[in-house]
């Protein structure tokens, strides 16, 4: 680094041209094309590129006709022995033959990462690819694609680590083929895929399968998941879906429940929860709290009992309609003895002007906390997203400053349009809370 720039340039000039080409070939194609004018040595390096990234940024900068022309030209003149990565974000209508030709070229040149996104066309493209012949692929991400995975893949997809499917038709046979053949699979993402009935994932023999996402698949009635080393599970869908989980190593859970008309939704949420009480990180919605609230079956007051002994981080999204109040939040948090971080997102939610049940039955129990039932000894960080100065939001803030002796940061994130939706500030109460804990920070986003 202490060398003069001239000496550095002389050193660079000593590097053989073939080595320079090899190094540059690993750069994204857009970077190579932009910098090829800097030197005659770089003029044709793009023909050796291993990273052909024509993603969303490229597609936005160029018209459809221009984008197809550029990509076609690059593939026609490509001379490199390998293509490690091909990313394509394009409207496929009218250029299907060209796209299939590009994919074929990638397959011949030992493609490792293939990403195809045809969401711009809003129409599924059929990909007649024989996956049994692809031995080098490690990452496969397909959006708006129709394809087949044969039940028996003697060699193909053996090295696959990441599989992401969106707006794709799925069958039980395809899922079985994936887990029977992709023995090194680490991550599976299924988003808005068409599948009916039962999604069964048996990964008990997989040693690396650690992440699963199932999102927006409303026709699923049941999810059966056997994955003993799975560490992260994210579900976004109806609460009514039955979930049978065997996930002993789960550390992070995200359950973005959507409301359904089924009267058994709460029971299904409670039944699922037994599988993830050992997680370290949990993200969910108020539907989980509603399922855990006090009930009166047979006229007797009862509440499901759970203990989240390992939970360190908790984030909850409140969505209307809901009867949840600070009481429901506090009742959940008191079962988390090691909790350190809490995020409450009320950006798209506002508490009602009158919370009668809170005023009549719950408020006194929270305020008259003589036995320290709600003491949060380990809690250090609290963030409320979408703070608008509602009086019950101040109840929540006051609860944390009174019951978290280790509190270091409490951030109130206000939306930019807060002036239009914010409530008249209760300065007396705000000052009272700040006298208890002066580290409250208000930001505008």
Short mmCIF file of C-alpha atoms in Angstrom, two decimals:
data_model
loop_
_atom_site.label_atom_id
_atom_site.label_comp_id
_atom_site.label_asym_id
_atom_site.label_seq_id
_atom_site.Cartn_x
_atom_site.Cartn_y
_atom_site.Cartn_z
CA UNK A 1 0.00 0.00 0.00
CA UNK A 2 3.01 2.30 0.46
CA UNK A 3 4.09 1.85 -3.16
CA UNK A 4 3.62 4.79 -5.55
CA UNK A 5 0.79 4.53 -8.08
CA UNK A 6 3.28 4.18 -10.95
CA UNK A 7 4.97 1.23 -9.31
CA UNK A 8 1.59 -0.36 -8.68
CA UNK A 9 0.62 0.04 -12.34
CA UNK A 10 3.91 -1.52 -13.44
CA UNK A 11 3.20 -4.46 -11.15
CA UNK A 12 -0.30 -4.89 -12.60
CA UNK A 13 1.09 -4.80 -16.16
CA UNK A 14 3.27 -7.78 -15.33
CA UNK A 15 0.22 -9.96 -14.72
CA UNK A 16 -0.36 -12.22 -17.73
CA UNK A 17 -3.40 -11.42 -19.87
CA UNK A 18 -4.97 -14.83 -19.37
CA UNK A 19 -4.78 -14.40 -15.59
CA UNK A 20 -6.38 -10.95 -15.83
CA UNK A 21 -9.18 -12.40 -17.95
CA UNK A 22 -9.70 -15.22 -15.48
CA UNK A 23 -9.95 -12.81 -12.51
CA UNK A 24 -12.32 -10.43 -14.31
CA UNK A 25 -14.53 -13.28 -15.50
CA UNK A 26 -15.84 -13.70 -11.95
CA UNK A 27 -17.20 -10.14 -11.88
CA UNK A 28 -20.89 -9.52 -12.75
CA UNK A 29 -21.35 -8.97 -16.48
CA UNK A 30 -22.63 -5.40 -15.97
CA UNK A 31 -19.41 -4.40 -14.21
CA UNK A 32 -17.27 -5.88 -16.98
CA UNK A 33 -19.26 -4.08 -19.69
CA UNK A 34 -18.98 -0.74 -17.88
CA UNK A 35 -15.22 -1.01 -17.36
CA UNK A 36 -14.08 -2.53 -20.63
CA UNK A 37 -13.29 0.93 -22.05
CA UNK A 38 -10.61 1.52 -19.40
CA UNK A 39 -8.01 -0.58 -21.19
CA UNK A 40 -7.55 -2.55 -24.38
CA UNK A 41 -6.74 -5.52 -22.14
CA UNK A 42 -10.31 -5.46 -20.82
CA UNK A 43 -12.05 -5.01 -24.17
CA UNK A 44 -13.09 -8.64 -24.71
CA UNK A 45 -13.13 -9.94 -21.14
CA UNK A 46 -16.94 -9.86 -21.11
CA UNK A 47 -16.92 -12.83 -23.49
CA UNK A 48 -15.46 -14.93 -20.65
CA UNK A 49 -17.89 -13.77 -17.96
CA UNK A 50 -19.07 -16.42 -15.50
CA UNK A 51 -21.66 -14.18 -13.79
CA UNK A 52 -24.47 -13.28 -16.22
CA UNK A 53 -26.72 -11.18 -14.00
CA UNK A 54 -29.64 -9.64 -15.91
CA UNK A 55 -31.79 -9.04 -12.86
CA UNK A 56 -34.40 -6.43 -12.05
CA UNK A 57 -31.94 -3.52 -12.08
CA UNK A 58 -30.87 -4.38 -15.63
CA UNK A 59 -34.47 -4.86 -16.76
CA UNK A 60 -35.56 -1.47 -15.41
CA UNK A 61 -32.75 0.35 -17.23
CA UNK A 62 -33.49 -1.19 -20.62
CA UNK A 63 -36.57 -1.69 -22.76
CA UNK A 64 -37.72 -5.23 -23.46
CA UNK A 65 -36.39 -5.15 -27.02
CA UNK A 66 -33.04 -3.68 -25.99
CA UNK A 67 -32.64 -6.11 -23.08
CA UNK A 68 -33.26 -9.15 -25.31
CA UNK A 69 -30.81 -7.82 -27.92
CA UNK A 70 -28.04 -7.30 -25.34
CA UNK A 71 -28.51 -10.71 -23.73
CA UNK A 72 -28.68 -12.48 -27.09
CA UNK A 73 -25.47 -10.78 -28.22
CA UNK A 74 -23.63 -11.81 -25.06
CA UNK A 75 -24.68 -15.45 -25.35
CA UNK A 76 -23.84 -15.59 -29.06
CA UNK A 77 -20.29 -14.36 -28.40
CA UNK A 78 -19.66 -16.06 -25.08
CA UNK A 79 -16.39 -18.03 -25.24
CA UNK A 80 -15.84 -18.90 -21.60
CA UNK A 81 -15.70 -22.56 -20.55
CA UNK A 82 -18.12 -22.02 -17.66
CA UNK A 83 -21.11 -19.95 -16.58
CA UNK A 84 -21.44 -20.03 -12.81
CA UNK A 85 -24.50 -17.79 -12.47
CA UNK A 86 -27.42 -16.75 -14.69
CA UNK A 87 -30.05 -14.32 -13.38
CA UNK A 88 -32.92 -13.29 -15.66
CA UNK A 89 -35.76 -10.87 -14.86
CA UNK A 90 -37.78 -10.51 -18.07
CA UNK A 91 -41.17 -10.64 -19.71
CA UNK A 92 -40.88 -13.98 -21.49
CA UNK A 93 -43.85 -13.58 -23.86
CA UNK A 94 -42.64 -13.70 -27.47
CA UNK A 95 -39.04 -14.64 -26.63
CA UNK A 96 -39.54 -18.10 -25.13
CA UNK A 97 -37.29 -19.79 -27.71
CA UNK A 98 -34.42 -17.41 -27.00
CA UNK A 99 -34.74 -17.92 -23.24
CA UNK A 100 -34.67 -21.72 -23.65
CA UNK A 101 -31.59 -21.35 -25.82
CA UNK A 102 -29.86 -19.25 -23.14
CA UNK A 103 -30.75 -21.81 -20.47
CA UNK A 104 -29.40 -24.63 -22.64
CA UNK A 105 -26.10 -22.78 -23.06
CA UNK A 106 -25.86 -22.38 -19.27
CA UNK A 107 -26.53 -26.08 -18.73
CA UNK A 108 -23.78 -27.03 -21.18
CA UNK A 109 -21.37 -24.74 -19.32
CA UNK A 110 -21.92 -26.24 -15.86
CA UNK A 111 -24.27 -23.63 -14.39
CA UNK A 112 -24.23 -23.46 -10.58
CA UNK A 113 -26.81 -20.77 -9.82
CA UNK A 114 -29.95 -20.34 -11.97
CA UNK A 115 -32.48 -17.57 -11.19
CA UNK A 116 -35.48 -17.06 -13.51
CA UNK A 117 -38.15 -14.47 -12.72
CA UNK A 118 -41.01 -14.03 -15.20
CA UNK A 119 -43.33 -12.14 -12.84
CA UNK A 120 -43.45 -9.14 -15.21
CA UNK A 121 -45.53 -11.10 -17.69
CA UNK A 122 -47.97 -12.42 -15.03
CA UNK A 123 -48.05 -15.62 -17.04
CA UNK A 124 -46.33 -18.92 -16.31
CA UNK A 125 -43.60 -20.06 -18.70
CA UNK A 126 -43.07 -23.76 -19.22
CA UNK A 127 -39.45 -24.83 -18.80
CA UNK A 128 -38.91 -28.25 -20.46
CA UNK A 129 -35.61 -28.83 -18.67
CA UNK A 130 -34.36 -32.30 -17.83
CA UNK A 131 -33.19 -31.77 -14.26
CA UNK A 132 -31.80 -35.29 -14.13
CA UNK A 133 -28.91 -34.08 -16.30
CA UNK A 134 -27.95 -31.09 -14.14
CA UNK A 135 -25.17 -32.21 -11.83
CA UNK A 136 -23.56 -28.87 -10.96
CA UNK A 137 -26.56 -26.76 -9.87
CA UNK A 138 -26.38 -25.50 -6.26
CA UNK A 139 -28.94 -22.65 -6.35
CA UNK A 140 -32.27 -22.77 -8.21
CA UNK A 141 -34.81 -19.94 -7.95
CA UNK A 142 -37.84 -19.97 -10.24
CA UNK A 143 -40.75 -17.52 -10.39
CA UNK A 144 -43.76 -18.02 -12.67
CA UNK A 145 -42.30 -21.20 -14.14
CA UNK A 146 -43.80 -24.59 -14.88
CA UNK A 147 -41.41 -27.50 -14.79
CA UNK A 148 -41.15 -31.14 -13.81
CA UNK A 149 -38.83 -32.92 -11.41
CA UNK A 150 -38.65 -36.65 -12.20
CA UNK A 151 -39.14 -38.99 -9.27
CA UNK A 152 -35.74 -40.59 -9.85
CA UNK A 153 -32.75 -38.31 -10.33
CA UNK A 154 -29.67 -40.57 -10.21
CA UNK A 155 -27.26 -37.64 -10.51
CA UNK A 156 -29.18 -34.43 -11.15
CA UNK A 157 -29.61 -31.85 -8.40
CA UNK A 158 -27.45 -33.82 -5.99
CA UNK A 159 -25.48 -30.66 -5.15
CA UNK A 160 -28.52 -28.38 -4.82
CA UNK A 161 -28.35 -26.30 -1.62
CA UNK A 162 -31.00 -23.61 -2.20
CA UNK A 163 -34.39 -24.04 -3.88
CA UNK A 164 -36.88 -21.16 -4.17
CA UNK A 165 -40.18 -21.55 -6.04
CA UNK A 166 -42.81 -18.84 -6.53
CA UNK A 167 -46.08 -18.97 -8.47
CA UNK A 168 -45.33 -22.56 -9.42
CA UNK A 169 -47.55 -25.62 -9.56
CA UNK A 170 -46.47 -28.21 -7.01
CA UNK A 171 -47.43 -31.83 -6.48
CA UNK A 172 -46.74 -34.33 -3.74
CA UNK A 173 -44.53 -36.27 -6.15
CA UNK A 174 -42.35 -33.21 -6.83
CA UNK A 175 -41.84 -32.53 -3.12
CA UNK A 176 -40.97 -36.18 -2.50
CA UNK A 177 -38.52 -36.16 -5.42
CA UNK A 178 -36.81 -33.04 -4.07
CA UNK A 179 -36.18 -34.54 -0.65
CA UNK A 180 -35.32 -37.99 -1.98
CA UNK A 181 -32.66 -36.67 -4.34
CA UNK A 182 -31.42 -33.28 -3.10
CA UNK A 183 -29.49 -34.70 -0.17
CA UNK A 184 -27.48 -31.50 0.40
CA UNK A 185 -30.50 -29.18 0.43
CA UNK A 186 -30.12 -26.40 3.04
CA UNK A 187 -32.97 -24.02 2.23
CA UNK A 188 -36.44 -24.37 0.65
CA UNK A 189 -38.78 -21.47 -0.11
CA UNK A 190 -42.33 -21.96 -1.39
CA UNK A 191 -44.21 -18.71 -2.10
CA UNK A 192 -47.66 -18.44 -3.70
CA UNK A 193 -47.33 -21.91 -5.14
CA UNK A 194 -50.38 -23.86 -6.24
CA UNK A 195 -50.80 -26.97 -4.15
CA UNK A 196 -53.90 -28.59 -2.68
CA UNK A 197 -54.41 -30.67 0.42
CA UNK A 198 -51.34 -31.77 2.37
CA UNK A 199 -47.76 -30.52 2.12
CA UNK A 200 -45.57 -33.30 3.53
CA UNK A 201 -41.86 -32.73 4.05
CA UNK A 202 -39.88 -35.67 5.38
CA UNK A 203 -36.31 -34.53 5.93
CA UNK A 204 -35.38 -36.77 8.86
CA UNK A 205 -32.33 -38.13 6.94
CA UNK A 206 -31.14 -34.71 5.78
CA UNK A 207 -28.09 -33.41 7.63
CA UNK A 208 -28.09 -29.85 6.23
CA UNK A 209 -31.73 -28.81 5.83
CA UNK A 210 -32.01 -25.78 8.13
CA UNK A 211 -34.40 -23.23 6.56
CA UNK A 212 -38.00 -23.47 5.30
CA UNK A 213 -40.42 -20.77 4.08
CA UNK A 214 -44.08 -21.53 3.27
CA UNK A 215 -45.97 -18.39 2.26
CA UNK A 216 -49.37 -17.53 0.74
CA UNK A 217 -50.55 -21.03 -0.16
CA UNK A 218 -54.25 -20.78 0.81
CA UNK A 219 -55.28 -24.19 -0.53
CA UNK A 220 -53.12 -26.08 1.96
CA UNK A 221 -55.17 -27.85 4.60
CA UNK A 222 -52.28 -29.40 6.47
CA UNK A 223 -48.49 -29.14 6.74
CA UNK A 224 -46.60 -32.18 7.98
CA UNK A 225 -42.98 -31.35 8.70
CA UNK A 226 -40.37 -33.81 9.96
CA UNK A 227 -37.05 -31.97 10.03
CA UNK A 228 -34.98 -32.70 13.15
CA UNK A 229 -32.19 -30.20 12.40
CA UNK A 230 -34.35 -27.38 10.92
CA UNK A 231 -33.35 -24.07 12.54
CA UNK A 232 -35.60 -21.53 10.80
CA UNK A 233 -39.27 -21.92 9.83
CA UNK A 234 -41.35 -19.07 8.36
CA UNK A 235 -45.05 -19.48 7.69
CA UNK A 236 -47.39 -16.88 6.21
CA UNK A 237 -50.96 -18.03 5.74
CA UNK A 238 -54.27 -18.94 7.31
CA UNK A 239 -54.35 -19.87 10.96
CA UNK A 240 -56.77 -22.69 10.13
CA UNK A 241 -54.05 -24.79 8.47
CA UNK A 242 -53.20 -27.81 10.59
CA UNK A 243 -49.48 -28.08 11.22
CA UNK A 244 -47.79 -31.22 12.49
CA UNK A 245 -44.23 -30.22 13.29
CA UNK A 246 -41.27 -32.25 14.48
CA UNK A 247 -38.55 -29.66 14.62
CA UNK A 248 -36.41 -30.31 17.67
CA UNK A 249 -33.61 -27.90 16.68
CA UNK A 250 -35.80 -24.92 15.71
CA UNK A 251 -34.26 -21.59 16.79
CA UNK A 252 -36.18 -19.03 14.72
CA UNK A 253 -39.91 -19.07 14.00
CA UNK A 254 -42.02 -16.62 11.98
CA UNK A 255 -45.77 -17.18 11.99
CA UNK A 256 -47.62 -14.46 10.09
CA UNK A 257 -51.11 -15.76 10.66
CA UNK A 258 -53.99 -14.46 8.56
CA UNK A 259 -57.52 -14.53 9.89
CA UNK A 260 -59.90 -17.17 8.58
CA UNK A 261 -63.57 -17.91 9.19
CA UNK A 262 -62.86 -21.26 10.80
CA UNK A 263 -63.96 -21.38 14.43
CA UNK A 264 -61.15 -23.86 15.12
CA UNK A 265 -58.33 -21.49 14.14
CA UNK A 266 -57.30 -20.73 17.73
CA UNK A 267 -57.08 -24.42 18.60
CA UNK A 268 -54.86 -25.03 15.56
CA UNK A 269 -52.56 -22.14 16.50
CA UNK A 270 -52.24 -23.45 20.04
CA UNK A 271 -51.60 -26.96 18.77
CA UNK A 272 -48.82 -25.76 16.49
CA UNK A 273 -47.20 -23.67 19.22
CA UNK A 274 -46.26 -26.72 21.25
CA UNK A 275 -43.61 -27.40 18.59
CA UNK A 276 -41.77 -24.10 18.86
CA UNK A 277 -41.71 -23.11 22.52
CA UNK A 278 -37.92 -23.61 22.49
CA UNK A 279 -37.17 -21.00 19.79
CA UNK A 280 -34.75 -18.11 20.40
CA UNK A 281 -36.42 -15.70 17.96
CA UNK A 282 -40.18 -15.45 17.36
CA UNK A 283 -42.14 -13.21 14.98
CA UNK A 284 -45.91 -13.41 14.82
CA UNK A 285 -49.23 -11.52 14.74
CA UNK A 286 -51.92 -10.74 17.29
CA UNK A 287 -53.75 -13.92 16.24
CA UNK A 288 -51.25 -15.85 18.34
CA UNK A 289 -52.07 -13.71 21.39
CA UNK A 290 -55.78 -14.16 20.76
CA UNK A 291 -55.30 -17.92 20.77
CA UNK A 292 -53.54 -17.72 24.14
CA UNK A 293 -56.04 -15.46 25.86
CA UNK A 294 -58.31 -16.56 28.67
CA UNK A 295 -61.29 -18.69 27.62
CA UNK A 296 -64.45 -19.84 29.32
CA UNK A 297 -65.03 -23.41 28.09
CA UNK A 298 -67.87 -24.90 30.07
CA UNK A 299 -68.16 -21.69 32.07
CA UNK A 300 -64.69 -22.13 33.65
CA UNK A 301 -61.89 -19.60 33.20
CA UNK A 302 -58.93 -21.30 31.48
CA UNK A 303 -55.81 -20.28 29.64
CA UNK A 304 -53.35 -22.37 27.57
CA UNK A 305 -50.09 -22.68 29.52
CA UNK A 306 -46.81 -22.26 27.66
CA UNK A 307 -43.30 -21.28 28.66
CA UNK A 308 -40.81 -19.84 26.17
CA UNK A 309 -37.69 -20.58 28.20
CA UNK A 310 -35.15 -19.77 25.44
CA UNK A 311 -36.83 -16.81 23.74
CA UNK A 312 -34.47 -13.83 23.31
CA UNK A 313 -36.20 -11.76 20.60
CA UNK A 314 -39.92 -11.24 20.06
CA UNK A 315 -41.65 -9.23 17.32
CA UNK A 316 -45.39 -8.91 16.93
CA UNK A 317 -47.51 -7.28 14.22
CA UNK A 318 -50.90 -6.01 15.36
CA UNK A 319 -53.59 -6.16 12.69
CA UNK A 320 -57.23 -5.11 12.88
CA UNK A 321 -59.68 -6.35 13.90
CA UNK A 322 -58.46 -7.57 17.28
CA UNK A 323 -59.41 -7.39 20.93
CA UNK A 324 -55.76 -7.59 22.03
CA UNK A 325 -54.50 -5.00 24.51
CA UNK A 326 -51.44 -4.47 26.66
CA UNK A 327 -52.81 -7.19 28.96
CA UNK A 328 -52.49 -9.88 26.25
CA UNK A 329 -48.98 -8.70 25.38
CA UNK A 330 -47.90 -8.67 29.03
CA UNK A 331 -49.40 -12.11 29.70
CA UNK A 332 -47.28 -13.54 26.89
CA UNK A 333 -44.07 -11.71 27.80
CA UNK A 334 -44.13 -12.87 31.41
CA UNK A 335 -43.70 -16.43 30.13
CA UNK A 336 -40.37 -15.47 28.49
CA UNK A 337 -37.82 -15.25 31.34
CA UNK A 338 -34.76 -14.67 29.09
CA UNK A 339 -36.33 -12.13 26.74
CA UNK A 340 -33.94 -9.32 25.70
CA UNK A 341 -35.49 -7.60 22.66
CA UNK A 342 -39.13 -6.71 21.89
CA UNK A 343 -40.54 -5.08 18.74
CA UNK A 344 -44.23 -4.14 18.51
CA UNK A 345 -45.36 -3.12 15.03
CA UNK A 346 -48.55 -1.02 15.01
CA UNK A 347 -47.77 0.82 11.78
CA UNK A 348 -51.04 -0.28 10.15
CA UNK A 349 -53.04 -0.51 13.34
CA UNK A 350 -54.71 1.85 15.80
CA UNK A 351 -56.26 0.95 19.14
CA UNK A 352 -59.94 1.79 19.46
CA UNK A 353 -60.99 5.05 21.18
CA UNK A 354 -62.66 3.03 23.96
CA UNK A 355 -61.26 -0.24 25.27
CA UNK A 356 -63.99 -1.23 27.68
CA UNK A 357 -62.66 -4.68 28.61
CA UNK A 358 -59.25 -3.19 29.31
CA UNK A 359 -60.70 -0.47 31.52
CA UNK A 360 -63.04 -2.76 33.43
CA UNK A 361 -61.04 -5.98 33.87
CA UNK A 362 -57.42 -5.77 32.72
CA UNK A 363 -56.02 -2.36 33.61
CA UNK A 364 -56.13 -2.90 37.36
CA UNK A 365 -54.31 -6.22 37.11
CA UNK A 366 -51.44 -4.62 35.18
CA UNK A 367 -51.17 -1.52 37.38
CA UNK A 368 -51.54 -3.33 40.73
CA UNK A 369 -48.55 -5.55 40.07
CA UNK A 370 -47.52 -5.94 43.71
CA UNK A 371 -46.12 -9.44 43.21
CA UNK A 372 -43.98 -8.43 40.22
CA UNK A 373 -45.72 -10.97 38.01
CA UNK A 374 -44.73 -8.99 34.93
CA UNK A 375 -41.10 -8.35 35.83
CA UNK A 376 -38.90 -8.62 32.69
CA UNK A 377 -35.45 -8.95 34.23
CA UNK A 378 -33.42 -9.48 31.03
CA UNK A 379 -35.22 -7.05 28.71
CA UNK A 380 -32.82 -4.39 27.36
CA UNK A 381 -34.31 -3.14 24.08
CA UNK A 382 -37.87 -2.17 23.11
CA UNK A 383 -39.03 -0.68 19.82
CA UNK A 384 -42.56 0.39 18.89
CA UNK A 385 -43.03 0.87 15.13
CA UNK A 386 -45.89 3.14 14.09
CA UNK A 387 -46.19 5.05 17.37
CA UNK A 388 -48.92 7.70 17.10
CA UNK A 389 -49.35 8.93 20.67
CA UNK A 390 -52.55 6.99 21.40
CA UNK A 391 -53.28 6.80 25.13
CA UNK A 392 -53.04 2.99 25.13
CA UNK A 393 -49.69 3.19 23.35
CA UNK A 394 -48.54 5.24 26.34
CA UNK A 395 -49.87 2.45 28.56
CA UNK A 396 -47.53 0.08 26.74
CA UNK A 397 -44.56 2.44 27.05
CA UNK A 398 -45.23 2.95 30.77
CA UNK A 399 -45.48 -0.81 31.28
CA UNK A 400 -42.00 -1.39 29.88
CA UNK A 401 -40.25 1.42 31.79
CA UNK A 402 -41.79 0.15 35.05
CA UNK A 403 -41.22 -3.58 34.56
CA UNK A 404 -37.87 -3.81 32.77
CA UNK A 405 -35.11 -2.92 35.27
CA UNK A 406 -32.34 -3.66 32.72
CA UNK A 407 -33.87 -1.48 30.00
CA UNK A 408 -31.26 0.43 27.97
CA UNK A 409 -33.13 1.58 24.85
CA UNK A 410 -36.77 2.35 24.14
CA UNK A 411 -37.40 3.65 20.63
CA UNK A 412 -40.70 5.05 19.39
CA UNK A 413 -40.75 5.10 15.59
CA UNK A 414 -43.36 7.52 14.23
CA UNK A 415 -44.60 7.45 10.61
CA UNK A 416 -43.89 10.55 8.52
CA UNK A 417 -47.60 11.26 8.20
CA UNK A 418 -48.00 11.18 11.96
CA UNK A 419 -49.28 14.76 11.98
CA UNK A 420 -52.39 13.61 10.12
CA UNK A 421 -53.08 10.56 12.26
CA UNK A 422 -51.37 11.30 15.58
CA UNK A 423 -53.30 11.96 18.76
CA UNK A 424 -52.97 15.08 20.87
CA UNK A 425 -49.88 14.55 23.05
CA UNK A 426 -50.48 13.95 26.76
CA UNK A 427 -47.45 15.95 27.90
CA UNK A 428 -48.07 15.38 31.60
CA UNK A 429 -48.04 11.63 31.17
CA UNK A 430 -45.11 11.70 28.77
CA UNK A 431 -43.06 13.65 31.30
CA UNK A 432 -44.08 11.21 34.04
CA UNK A 433 -42.80 8.29 31.93
CA UNK A 434 -39.56 10.11 31.08
CA UNK A 435 -38.93 10.72 34.76
CA UNK A 436 -38.90 6.95 35.22
CA UNK A 437 -36.75 6.26 32.14
CA UNK A 438 -35.03 9.13 30.34
CA UNK A 439 -33.63 7.03 27.48
CA UNK A 440 -36.76 7.15 25.32
CA UNK A 441 -35.89 8.01 21.73
CA UNK A 442 -38.48 9.22 19.21
CA UNK A 443 -37.63 8.90 15.49
CA UNK A 444 -39.59 9.66 12.34
CA UNK A 445 -39.52 7.25 9.42
#
